[in-house]
XYZ file of N, CA and C in Angstrom:
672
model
N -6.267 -8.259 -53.114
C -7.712 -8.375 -52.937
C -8.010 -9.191 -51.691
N -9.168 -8.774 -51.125
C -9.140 -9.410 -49.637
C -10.662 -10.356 -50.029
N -10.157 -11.359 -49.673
C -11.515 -12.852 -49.766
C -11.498 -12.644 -48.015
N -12.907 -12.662 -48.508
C -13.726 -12.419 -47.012
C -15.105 -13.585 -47.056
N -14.858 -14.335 -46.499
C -15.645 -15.841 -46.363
C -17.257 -15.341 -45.732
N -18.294 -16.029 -46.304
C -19.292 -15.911 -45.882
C -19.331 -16.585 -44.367
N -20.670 -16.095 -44.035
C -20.413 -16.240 -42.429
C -20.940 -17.604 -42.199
N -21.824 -18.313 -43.485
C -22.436 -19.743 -43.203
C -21.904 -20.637 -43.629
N -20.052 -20.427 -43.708
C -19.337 -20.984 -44.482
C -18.028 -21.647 -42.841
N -18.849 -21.049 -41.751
C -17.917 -21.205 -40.735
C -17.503 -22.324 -40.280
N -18.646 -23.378 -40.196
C -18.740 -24.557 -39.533
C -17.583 -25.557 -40.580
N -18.142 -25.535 -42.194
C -16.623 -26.050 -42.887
C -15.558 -25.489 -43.147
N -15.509 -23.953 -43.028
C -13.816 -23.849 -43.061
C -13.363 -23.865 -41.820
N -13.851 -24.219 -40.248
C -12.996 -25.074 -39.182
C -12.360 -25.983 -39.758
N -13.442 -26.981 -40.614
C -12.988 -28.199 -40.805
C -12.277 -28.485 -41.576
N -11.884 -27.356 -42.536
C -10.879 -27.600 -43.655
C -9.566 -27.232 -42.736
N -9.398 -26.092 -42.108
C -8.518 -25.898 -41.862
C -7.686 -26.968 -40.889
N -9.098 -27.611 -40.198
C -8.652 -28.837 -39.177
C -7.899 -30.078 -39.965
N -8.236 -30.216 -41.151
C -7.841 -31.088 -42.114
C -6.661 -30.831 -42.574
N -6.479 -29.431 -42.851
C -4.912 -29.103 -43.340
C -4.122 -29.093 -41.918
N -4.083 -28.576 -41.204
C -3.256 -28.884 -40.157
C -2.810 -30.598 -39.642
N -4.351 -30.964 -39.881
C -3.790 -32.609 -39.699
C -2.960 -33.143 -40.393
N -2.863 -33.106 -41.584
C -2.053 -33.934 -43.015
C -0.321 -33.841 -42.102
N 0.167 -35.297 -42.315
C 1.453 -35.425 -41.916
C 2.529 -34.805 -42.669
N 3.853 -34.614 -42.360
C 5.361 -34.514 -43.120
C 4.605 -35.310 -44.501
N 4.631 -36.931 -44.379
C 4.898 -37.515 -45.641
C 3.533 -37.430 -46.076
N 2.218 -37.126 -45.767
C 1.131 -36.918 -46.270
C 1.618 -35.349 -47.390
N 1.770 -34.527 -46.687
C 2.096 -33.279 -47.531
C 2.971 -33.537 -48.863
N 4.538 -34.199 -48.657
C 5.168 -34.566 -49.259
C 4.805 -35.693 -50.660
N 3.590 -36.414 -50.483
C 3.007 -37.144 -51.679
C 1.815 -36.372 -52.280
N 1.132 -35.639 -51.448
C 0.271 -34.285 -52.103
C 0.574 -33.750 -53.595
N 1.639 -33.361 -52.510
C 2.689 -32.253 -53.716
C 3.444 -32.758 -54.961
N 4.242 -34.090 -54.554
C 4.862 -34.625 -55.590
C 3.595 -35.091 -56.564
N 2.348 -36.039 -56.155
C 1.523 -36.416 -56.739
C 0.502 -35.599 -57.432
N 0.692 -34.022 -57.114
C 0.003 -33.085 -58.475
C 1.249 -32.675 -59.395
N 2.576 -32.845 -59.316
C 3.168 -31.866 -60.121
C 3.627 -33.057 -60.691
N 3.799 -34.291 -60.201
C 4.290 -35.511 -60.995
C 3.026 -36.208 -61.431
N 2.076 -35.392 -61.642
C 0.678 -36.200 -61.970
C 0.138 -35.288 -63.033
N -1.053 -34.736 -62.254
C -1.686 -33.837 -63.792
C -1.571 -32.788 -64.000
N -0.184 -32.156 -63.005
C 0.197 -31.054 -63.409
C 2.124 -31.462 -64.244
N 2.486 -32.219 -64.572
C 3.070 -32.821 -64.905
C 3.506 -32.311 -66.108
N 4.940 -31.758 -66.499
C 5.169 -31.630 -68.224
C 6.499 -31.731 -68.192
N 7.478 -30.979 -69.152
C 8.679 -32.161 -69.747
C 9.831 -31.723 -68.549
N 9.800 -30.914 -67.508
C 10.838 -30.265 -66.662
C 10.995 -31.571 -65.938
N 12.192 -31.688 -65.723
C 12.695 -33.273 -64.653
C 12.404 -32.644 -63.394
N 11.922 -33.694 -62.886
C 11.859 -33.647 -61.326
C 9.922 -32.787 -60.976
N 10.265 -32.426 -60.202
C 9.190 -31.773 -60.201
C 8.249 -30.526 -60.888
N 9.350 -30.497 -61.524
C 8.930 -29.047 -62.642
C 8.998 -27.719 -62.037
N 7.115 -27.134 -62.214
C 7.295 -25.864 -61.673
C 7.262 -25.675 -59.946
N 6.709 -27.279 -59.329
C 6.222 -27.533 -58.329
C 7.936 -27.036 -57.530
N 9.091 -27.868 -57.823
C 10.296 -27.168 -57.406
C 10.019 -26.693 -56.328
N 9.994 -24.723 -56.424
C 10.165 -24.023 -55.477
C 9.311 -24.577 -54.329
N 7.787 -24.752 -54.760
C 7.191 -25.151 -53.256
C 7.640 -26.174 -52.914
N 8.104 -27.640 -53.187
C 8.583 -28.289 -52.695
C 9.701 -28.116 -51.470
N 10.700 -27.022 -51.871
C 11.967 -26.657 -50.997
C 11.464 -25.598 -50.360
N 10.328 -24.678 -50.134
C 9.656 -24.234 -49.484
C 8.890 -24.999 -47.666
N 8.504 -26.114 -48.587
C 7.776 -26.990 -47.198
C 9.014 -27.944 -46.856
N 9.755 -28.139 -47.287
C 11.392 -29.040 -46.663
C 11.912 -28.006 -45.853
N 11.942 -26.549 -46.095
C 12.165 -25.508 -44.679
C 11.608 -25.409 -44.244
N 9.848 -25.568 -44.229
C 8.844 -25.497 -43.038
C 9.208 -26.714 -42.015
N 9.478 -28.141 -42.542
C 9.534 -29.447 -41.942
C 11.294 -29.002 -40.893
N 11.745 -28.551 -41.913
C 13.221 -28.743 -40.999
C 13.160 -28.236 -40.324
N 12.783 -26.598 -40.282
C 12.377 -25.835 -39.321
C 12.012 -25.773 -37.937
N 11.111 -26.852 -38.168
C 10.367 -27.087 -37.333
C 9.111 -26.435 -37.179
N 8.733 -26.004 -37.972
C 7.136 -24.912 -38.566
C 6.155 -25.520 -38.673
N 6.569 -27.015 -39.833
C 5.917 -27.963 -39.640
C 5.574 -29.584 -39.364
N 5.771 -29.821 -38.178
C 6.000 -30.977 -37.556
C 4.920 -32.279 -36.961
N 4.853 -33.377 -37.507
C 3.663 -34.004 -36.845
C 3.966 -34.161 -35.427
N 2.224 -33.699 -34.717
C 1.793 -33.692 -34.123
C 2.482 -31.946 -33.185
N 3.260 -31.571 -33.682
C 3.493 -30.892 -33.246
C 3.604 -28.986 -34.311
N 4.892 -28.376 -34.133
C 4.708 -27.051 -35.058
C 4.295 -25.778 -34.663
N 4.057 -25.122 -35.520
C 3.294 -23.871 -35.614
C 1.510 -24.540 -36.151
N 1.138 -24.419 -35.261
C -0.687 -24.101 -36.592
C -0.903 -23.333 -37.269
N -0.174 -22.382 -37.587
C -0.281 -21.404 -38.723
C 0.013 -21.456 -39.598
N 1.249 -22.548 -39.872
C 2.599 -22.274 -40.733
C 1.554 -24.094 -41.545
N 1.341 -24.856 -40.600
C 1.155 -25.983 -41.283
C -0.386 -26.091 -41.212
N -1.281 -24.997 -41.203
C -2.426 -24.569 -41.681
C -2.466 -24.089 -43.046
N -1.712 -23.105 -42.936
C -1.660 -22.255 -45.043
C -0.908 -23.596 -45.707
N -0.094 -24.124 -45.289
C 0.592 -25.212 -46.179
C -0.361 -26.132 -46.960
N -0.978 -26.754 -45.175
C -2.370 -27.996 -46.100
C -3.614 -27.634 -46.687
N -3.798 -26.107 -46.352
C -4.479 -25.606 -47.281
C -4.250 -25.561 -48.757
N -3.262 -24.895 -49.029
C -2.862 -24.847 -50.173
C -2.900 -26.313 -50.983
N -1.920 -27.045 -50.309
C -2.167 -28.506 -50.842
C -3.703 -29.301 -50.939
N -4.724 -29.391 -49.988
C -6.038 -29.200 -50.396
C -6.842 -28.185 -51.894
N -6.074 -27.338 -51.971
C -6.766 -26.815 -52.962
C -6.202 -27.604 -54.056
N -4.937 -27.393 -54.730
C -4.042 -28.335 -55.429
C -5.056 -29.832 -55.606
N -5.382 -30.488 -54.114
C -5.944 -31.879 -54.448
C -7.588 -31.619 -55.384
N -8.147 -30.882 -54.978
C -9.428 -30.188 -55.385
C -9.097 -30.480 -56.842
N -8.586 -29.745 -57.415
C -8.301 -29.078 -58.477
C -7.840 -30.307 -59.518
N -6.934 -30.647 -58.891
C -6.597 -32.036 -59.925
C -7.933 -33.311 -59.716
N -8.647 -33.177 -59.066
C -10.033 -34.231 -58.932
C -10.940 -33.634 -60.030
N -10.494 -32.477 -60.187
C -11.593 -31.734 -61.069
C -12.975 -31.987 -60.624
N -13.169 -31.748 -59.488
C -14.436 -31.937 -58.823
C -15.456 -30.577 -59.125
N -17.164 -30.982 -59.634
C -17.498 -30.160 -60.102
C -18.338 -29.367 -59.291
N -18.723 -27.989 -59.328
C -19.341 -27.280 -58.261
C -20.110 -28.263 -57.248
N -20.953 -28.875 -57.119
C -21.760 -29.626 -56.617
C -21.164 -30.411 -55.849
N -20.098 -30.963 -56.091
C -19.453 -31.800 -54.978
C -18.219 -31.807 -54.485
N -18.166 -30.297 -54.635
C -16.798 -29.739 -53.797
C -17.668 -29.177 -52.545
N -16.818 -29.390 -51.218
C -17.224 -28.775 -50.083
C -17.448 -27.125 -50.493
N -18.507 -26.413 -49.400
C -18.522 -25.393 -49.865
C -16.936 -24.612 -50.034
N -16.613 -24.946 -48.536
C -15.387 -23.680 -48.592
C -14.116 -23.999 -49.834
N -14.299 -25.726 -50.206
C -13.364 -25.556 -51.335
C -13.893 -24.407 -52.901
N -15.001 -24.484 -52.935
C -15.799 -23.355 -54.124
C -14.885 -21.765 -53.539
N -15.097 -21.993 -52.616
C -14.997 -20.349 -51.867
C -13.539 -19.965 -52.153
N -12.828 -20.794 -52.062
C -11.397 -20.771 -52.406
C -10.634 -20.290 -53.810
N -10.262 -18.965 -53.965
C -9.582 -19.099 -55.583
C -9.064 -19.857 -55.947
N -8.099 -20.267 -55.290
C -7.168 -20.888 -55.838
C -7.110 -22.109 -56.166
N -8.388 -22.645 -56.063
C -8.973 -24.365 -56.979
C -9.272 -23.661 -58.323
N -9.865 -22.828 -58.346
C -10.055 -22.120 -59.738
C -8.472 -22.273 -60.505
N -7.380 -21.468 -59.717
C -6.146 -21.018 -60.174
C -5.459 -22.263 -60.241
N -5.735 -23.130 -59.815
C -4.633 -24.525 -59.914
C -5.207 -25.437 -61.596
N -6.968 -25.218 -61.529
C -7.134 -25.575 -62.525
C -6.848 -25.445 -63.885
N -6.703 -23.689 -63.410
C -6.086 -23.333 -64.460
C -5.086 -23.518 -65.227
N -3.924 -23.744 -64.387
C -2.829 -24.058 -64.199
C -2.669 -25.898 -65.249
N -3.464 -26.347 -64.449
C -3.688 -27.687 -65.149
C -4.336 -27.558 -66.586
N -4.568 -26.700 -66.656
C -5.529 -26.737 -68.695
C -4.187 -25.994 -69.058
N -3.096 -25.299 -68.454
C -2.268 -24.152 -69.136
C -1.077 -25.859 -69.444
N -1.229 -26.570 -68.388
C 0.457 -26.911 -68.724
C -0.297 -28.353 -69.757
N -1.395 -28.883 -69.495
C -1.749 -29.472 -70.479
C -1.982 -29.100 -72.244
N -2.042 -27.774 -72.362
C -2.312 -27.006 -73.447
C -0.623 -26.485 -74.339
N 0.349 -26.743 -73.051
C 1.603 -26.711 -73.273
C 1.775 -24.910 -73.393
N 0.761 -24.286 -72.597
C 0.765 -22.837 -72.369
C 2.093 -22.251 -72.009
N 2.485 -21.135 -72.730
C 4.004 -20.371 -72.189
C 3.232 -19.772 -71.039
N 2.256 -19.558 -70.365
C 1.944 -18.712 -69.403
C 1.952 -19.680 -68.250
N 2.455 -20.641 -68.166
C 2.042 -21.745 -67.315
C 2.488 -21.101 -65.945
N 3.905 -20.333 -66.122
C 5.075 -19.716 -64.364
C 3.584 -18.903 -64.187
N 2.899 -17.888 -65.104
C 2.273 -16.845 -64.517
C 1.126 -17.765 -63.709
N 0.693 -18.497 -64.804
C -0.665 -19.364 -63.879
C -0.704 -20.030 -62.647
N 0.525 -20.122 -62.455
C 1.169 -21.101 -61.293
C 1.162 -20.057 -60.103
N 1.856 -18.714 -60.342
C 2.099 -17.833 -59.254
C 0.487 -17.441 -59.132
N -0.651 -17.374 -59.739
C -1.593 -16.953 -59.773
C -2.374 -17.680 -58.832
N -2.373 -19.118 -59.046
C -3.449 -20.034 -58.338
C -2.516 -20.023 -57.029
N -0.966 -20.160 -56.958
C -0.542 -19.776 -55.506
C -1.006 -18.791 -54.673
N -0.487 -17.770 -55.343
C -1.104 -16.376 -53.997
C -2.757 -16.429 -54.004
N -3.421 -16.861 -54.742
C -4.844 -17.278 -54.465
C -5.434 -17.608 -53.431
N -4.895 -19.317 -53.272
C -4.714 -20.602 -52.067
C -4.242 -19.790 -50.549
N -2.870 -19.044 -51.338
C -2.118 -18.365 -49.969
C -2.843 -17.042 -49.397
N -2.924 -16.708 -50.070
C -4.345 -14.966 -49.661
C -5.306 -15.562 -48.819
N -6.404 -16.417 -49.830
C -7.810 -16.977 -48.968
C -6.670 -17.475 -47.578
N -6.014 -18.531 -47.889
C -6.153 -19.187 -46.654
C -5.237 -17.860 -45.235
N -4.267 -17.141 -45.527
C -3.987 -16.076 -44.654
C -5.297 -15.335 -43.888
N -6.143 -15.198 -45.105
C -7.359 -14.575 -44.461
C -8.138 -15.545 -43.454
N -8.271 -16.823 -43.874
C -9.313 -17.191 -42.867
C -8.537 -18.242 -41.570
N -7.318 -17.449 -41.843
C -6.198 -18.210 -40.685
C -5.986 -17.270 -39.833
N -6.429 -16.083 -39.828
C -5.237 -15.037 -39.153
C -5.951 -14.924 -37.485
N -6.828 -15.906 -37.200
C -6.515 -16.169 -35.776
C -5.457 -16.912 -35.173
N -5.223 -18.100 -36.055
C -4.018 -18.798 -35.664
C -2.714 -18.137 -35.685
N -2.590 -17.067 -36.510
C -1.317 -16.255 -36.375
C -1.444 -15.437 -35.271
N -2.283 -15.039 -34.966
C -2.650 -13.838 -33.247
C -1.939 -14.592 -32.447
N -2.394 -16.234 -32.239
C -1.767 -17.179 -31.447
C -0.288 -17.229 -31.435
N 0.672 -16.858 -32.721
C 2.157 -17.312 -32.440
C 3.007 -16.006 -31.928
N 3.814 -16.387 -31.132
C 4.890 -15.227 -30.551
C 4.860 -14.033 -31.581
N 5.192 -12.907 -31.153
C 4.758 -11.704 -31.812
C 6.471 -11.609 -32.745
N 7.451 -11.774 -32.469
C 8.709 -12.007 -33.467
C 8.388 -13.269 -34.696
N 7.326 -14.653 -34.335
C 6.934 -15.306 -35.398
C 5.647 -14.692 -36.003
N 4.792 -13.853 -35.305
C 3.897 -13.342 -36.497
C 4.595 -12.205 -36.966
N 5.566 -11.443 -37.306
C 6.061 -9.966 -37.842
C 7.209 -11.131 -38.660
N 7.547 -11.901 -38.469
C 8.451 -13.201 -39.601
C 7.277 -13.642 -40.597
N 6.262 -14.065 -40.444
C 4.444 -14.704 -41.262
C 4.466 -13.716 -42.178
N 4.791 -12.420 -41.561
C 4.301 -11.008 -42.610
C 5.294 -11.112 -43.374
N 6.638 -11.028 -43.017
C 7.837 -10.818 -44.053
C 7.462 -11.953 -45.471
N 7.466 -13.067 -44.727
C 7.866 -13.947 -45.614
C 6.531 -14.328 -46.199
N 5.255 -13.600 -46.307
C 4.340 -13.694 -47.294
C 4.697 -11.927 -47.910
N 5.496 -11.363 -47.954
C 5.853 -10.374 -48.656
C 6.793 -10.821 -49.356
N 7.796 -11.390 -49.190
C 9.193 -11.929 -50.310
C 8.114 -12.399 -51.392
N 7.280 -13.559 -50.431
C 6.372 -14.511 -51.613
C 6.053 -13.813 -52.982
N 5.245 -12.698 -51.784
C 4.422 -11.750 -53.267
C 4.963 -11.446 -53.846
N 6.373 -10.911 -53.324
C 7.194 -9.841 -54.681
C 7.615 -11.051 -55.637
N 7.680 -12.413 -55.254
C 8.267 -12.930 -55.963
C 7.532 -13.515 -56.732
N 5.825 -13.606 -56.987
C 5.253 -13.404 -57.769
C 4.945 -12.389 -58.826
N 5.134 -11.115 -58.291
C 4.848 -10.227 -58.995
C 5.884 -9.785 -60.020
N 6.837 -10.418 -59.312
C 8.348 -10.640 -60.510
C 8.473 -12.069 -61.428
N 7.205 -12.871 -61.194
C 7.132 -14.086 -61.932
C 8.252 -14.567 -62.148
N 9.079 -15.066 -60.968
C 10.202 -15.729 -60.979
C 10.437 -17.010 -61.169
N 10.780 -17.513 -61.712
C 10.792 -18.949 -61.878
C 10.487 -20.043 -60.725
N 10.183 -20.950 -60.556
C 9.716 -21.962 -59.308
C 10.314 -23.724 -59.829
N 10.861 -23.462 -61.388
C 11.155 -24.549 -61.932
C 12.402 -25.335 -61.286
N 13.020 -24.481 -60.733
C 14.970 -24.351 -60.401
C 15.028 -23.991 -58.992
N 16.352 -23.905 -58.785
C 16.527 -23.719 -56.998
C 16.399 -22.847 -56.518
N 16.630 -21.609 -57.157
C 16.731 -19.855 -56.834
C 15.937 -19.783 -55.919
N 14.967 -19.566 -55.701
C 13.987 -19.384 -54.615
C 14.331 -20.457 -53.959
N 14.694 -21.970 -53.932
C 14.923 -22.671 -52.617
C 16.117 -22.384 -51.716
N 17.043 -22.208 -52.751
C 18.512 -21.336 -52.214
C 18.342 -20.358 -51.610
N 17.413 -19.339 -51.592
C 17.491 -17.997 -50.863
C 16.731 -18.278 -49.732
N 15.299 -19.077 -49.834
C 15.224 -19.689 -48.076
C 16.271 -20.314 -47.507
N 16.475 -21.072 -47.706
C 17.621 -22.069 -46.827
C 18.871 -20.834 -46.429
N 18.555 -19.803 -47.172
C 19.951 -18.734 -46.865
C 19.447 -17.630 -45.805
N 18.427 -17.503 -46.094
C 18.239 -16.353 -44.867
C 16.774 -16.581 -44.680
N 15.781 -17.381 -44.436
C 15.101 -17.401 -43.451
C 15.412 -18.789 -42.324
N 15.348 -18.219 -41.277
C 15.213 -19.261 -39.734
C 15.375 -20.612 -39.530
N 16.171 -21.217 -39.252
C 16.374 -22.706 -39.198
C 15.801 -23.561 -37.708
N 15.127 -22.179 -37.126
C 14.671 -22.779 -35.934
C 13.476 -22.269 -35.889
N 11.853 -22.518 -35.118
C 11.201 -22.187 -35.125
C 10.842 -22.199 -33.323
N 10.411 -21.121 -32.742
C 10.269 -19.782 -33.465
C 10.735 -18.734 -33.701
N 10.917 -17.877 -34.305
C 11.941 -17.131 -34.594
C 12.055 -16.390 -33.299
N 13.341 -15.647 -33.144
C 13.213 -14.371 -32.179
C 13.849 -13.092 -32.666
N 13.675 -12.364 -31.929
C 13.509 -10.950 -32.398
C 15.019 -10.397 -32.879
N 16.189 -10.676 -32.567
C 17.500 -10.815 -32.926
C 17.374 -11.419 -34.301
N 16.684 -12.623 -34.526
C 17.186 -13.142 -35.809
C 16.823 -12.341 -36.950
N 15.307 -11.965 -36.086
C 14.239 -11.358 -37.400
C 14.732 -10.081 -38.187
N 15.286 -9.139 -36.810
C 16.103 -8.224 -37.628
C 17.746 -8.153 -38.392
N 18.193 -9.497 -37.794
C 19.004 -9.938 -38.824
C 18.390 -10.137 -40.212
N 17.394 -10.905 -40.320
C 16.854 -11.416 -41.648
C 16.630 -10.249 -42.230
N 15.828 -9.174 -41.465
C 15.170 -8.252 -42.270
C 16.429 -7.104 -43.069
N 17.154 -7.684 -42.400
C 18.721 -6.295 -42.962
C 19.186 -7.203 -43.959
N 19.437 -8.414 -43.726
C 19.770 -8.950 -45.705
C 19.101 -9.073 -45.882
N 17.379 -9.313 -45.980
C 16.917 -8.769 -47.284
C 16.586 -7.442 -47.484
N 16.926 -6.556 -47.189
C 17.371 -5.147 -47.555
C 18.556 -4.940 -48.518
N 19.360 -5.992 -48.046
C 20.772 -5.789 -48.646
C 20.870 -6.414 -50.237
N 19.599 -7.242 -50.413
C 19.282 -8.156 -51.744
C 18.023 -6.905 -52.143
N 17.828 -5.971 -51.961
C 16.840 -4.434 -52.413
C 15.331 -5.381 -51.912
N 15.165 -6.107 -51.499
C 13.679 -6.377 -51.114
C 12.617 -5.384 -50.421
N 12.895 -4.265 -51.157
C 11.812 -3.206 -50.971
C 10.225 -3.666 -50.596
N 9.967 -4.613 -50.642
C 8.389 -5.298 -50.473
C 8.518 -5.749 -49.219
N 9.131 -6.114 -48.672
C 9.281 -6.688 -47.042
C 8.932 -6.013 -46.178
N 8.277 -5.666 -45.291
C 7.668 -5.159 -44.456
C 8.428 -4.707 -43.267
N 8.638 -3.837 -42.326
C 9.339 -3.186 -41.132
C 8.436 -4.645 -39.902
N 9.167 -5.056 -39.123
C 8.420 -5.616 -38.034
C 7.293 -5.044 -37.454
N 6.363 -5.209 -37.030
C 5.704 -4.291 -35.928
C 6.399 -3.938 -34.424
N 5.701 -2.871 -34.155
C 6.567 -2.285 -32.590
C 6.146 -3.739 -31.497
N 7.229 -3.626 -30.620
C 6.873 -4.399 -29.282
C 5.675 -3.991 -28.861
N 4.921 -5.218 -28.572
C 3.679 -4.952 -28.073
C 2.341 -4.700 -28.926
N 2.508 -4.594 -30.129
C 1.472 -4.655 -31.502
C 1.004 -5.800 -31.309
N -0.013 -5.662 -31.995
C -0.643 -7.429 -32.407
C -0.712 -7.073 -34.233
């Protein structure tokens, strides 16, 4: 589903997005630990379901994707987005005094949810979790995808892949509790940023070779 932002919504989602890009390494890093070790919190050691994203943004940081003062703006735009919504959500802030574009956002809805599921001790908690994710990650792709025009055309056709693994790996409601998903980044996506066009079609042939039928073909040289 495509979230398509109202047009009088422009002036604050600059500013959100200016906000997520700002948040540091260790700003992000207490975000995250401080909703899943907070009020998203239940009996899994360590971070729980939070896990996968955690070892998700430790390959953006190592990477070099996402770096203070420096990076991709794309890569550490959807990140502090996401984590903004997450903060939303656990404030339980009520229509009225959430910024507009945080309302506009599913995925404060989907995190909340998330928070009544694991408080309720819900078995649906993995689904609720992948739910309020691709939420956060959809809106914010959508109202980012100038900043992706901006990165080398081998790192935006890498942006596409690896919000396709994401999805499938929602849509396969895979666990996020455990390493599986942190193990398979650290295994085949990019340890350098930005990618180039050699690596990408390396990447893109093992995950072919793991059946990742959802992954996308690069675009031709010279596409936008």
């Amino acid at each position: 589903m495509t979230h398509t932002p109202p047009a009088d919504l422009g002036s604050s989602l600059s500013e959100r997005i200016r906000r997520a890009r700002l948040l540091t390494c260790s700003q992000r890093r207490d975000l995250l630990a401080g909703f899943f070790n907070g009020a998203a919190a239940d009996e899994t050691p360590g971070l729980g379901l939070g896990t996968a994203i955690a070892d998700f943004l430790h390959w953006e940081i190592s990477s070099g994707r996402i770096r203070d003062g420096g990076g991709s703006p794309w890569w550490s735009a959807i990140n502090g987005l996401l984590l903004l919504d997450m903060t939303a959500a656990a404030r339980r802030e009520p229509p009225e005094a959430a910024s507009p574009a945080a309302i506009e956002s599913p995925g404060v809805v989907g995190w909340a949810e998330l928070l009544d599921g694991v408080a309720t001790r819900s078995t649906r908690s993995q689904s609720l979790l992948w739910s309020a994710h691709q939420g956060s990650i959809g809106w914010a792709a959508e109202i980012c995808s100038g900043l992706l025009a901006e990165e080398p055309e081998p790192e935006r056709d890498f942006a596409r892949v690896a919000l396709a693994v994401v999805d499938r790996a929602a849509r396969m409601d895979v666990a996020t509790d455990g390493p599986l998903l942190g193990e398979m980044t650290r295994s085949y996506f990019p340890r350098r940023y930005p990618i180039d066009g050699a690596s990408l079609a390396e990447l893109c042939a093992g995950l072919a070779e793991l059946g990742s039928s959802a992954t996308p073909r690069p675009a031709q040289s010279g596409s936008r």
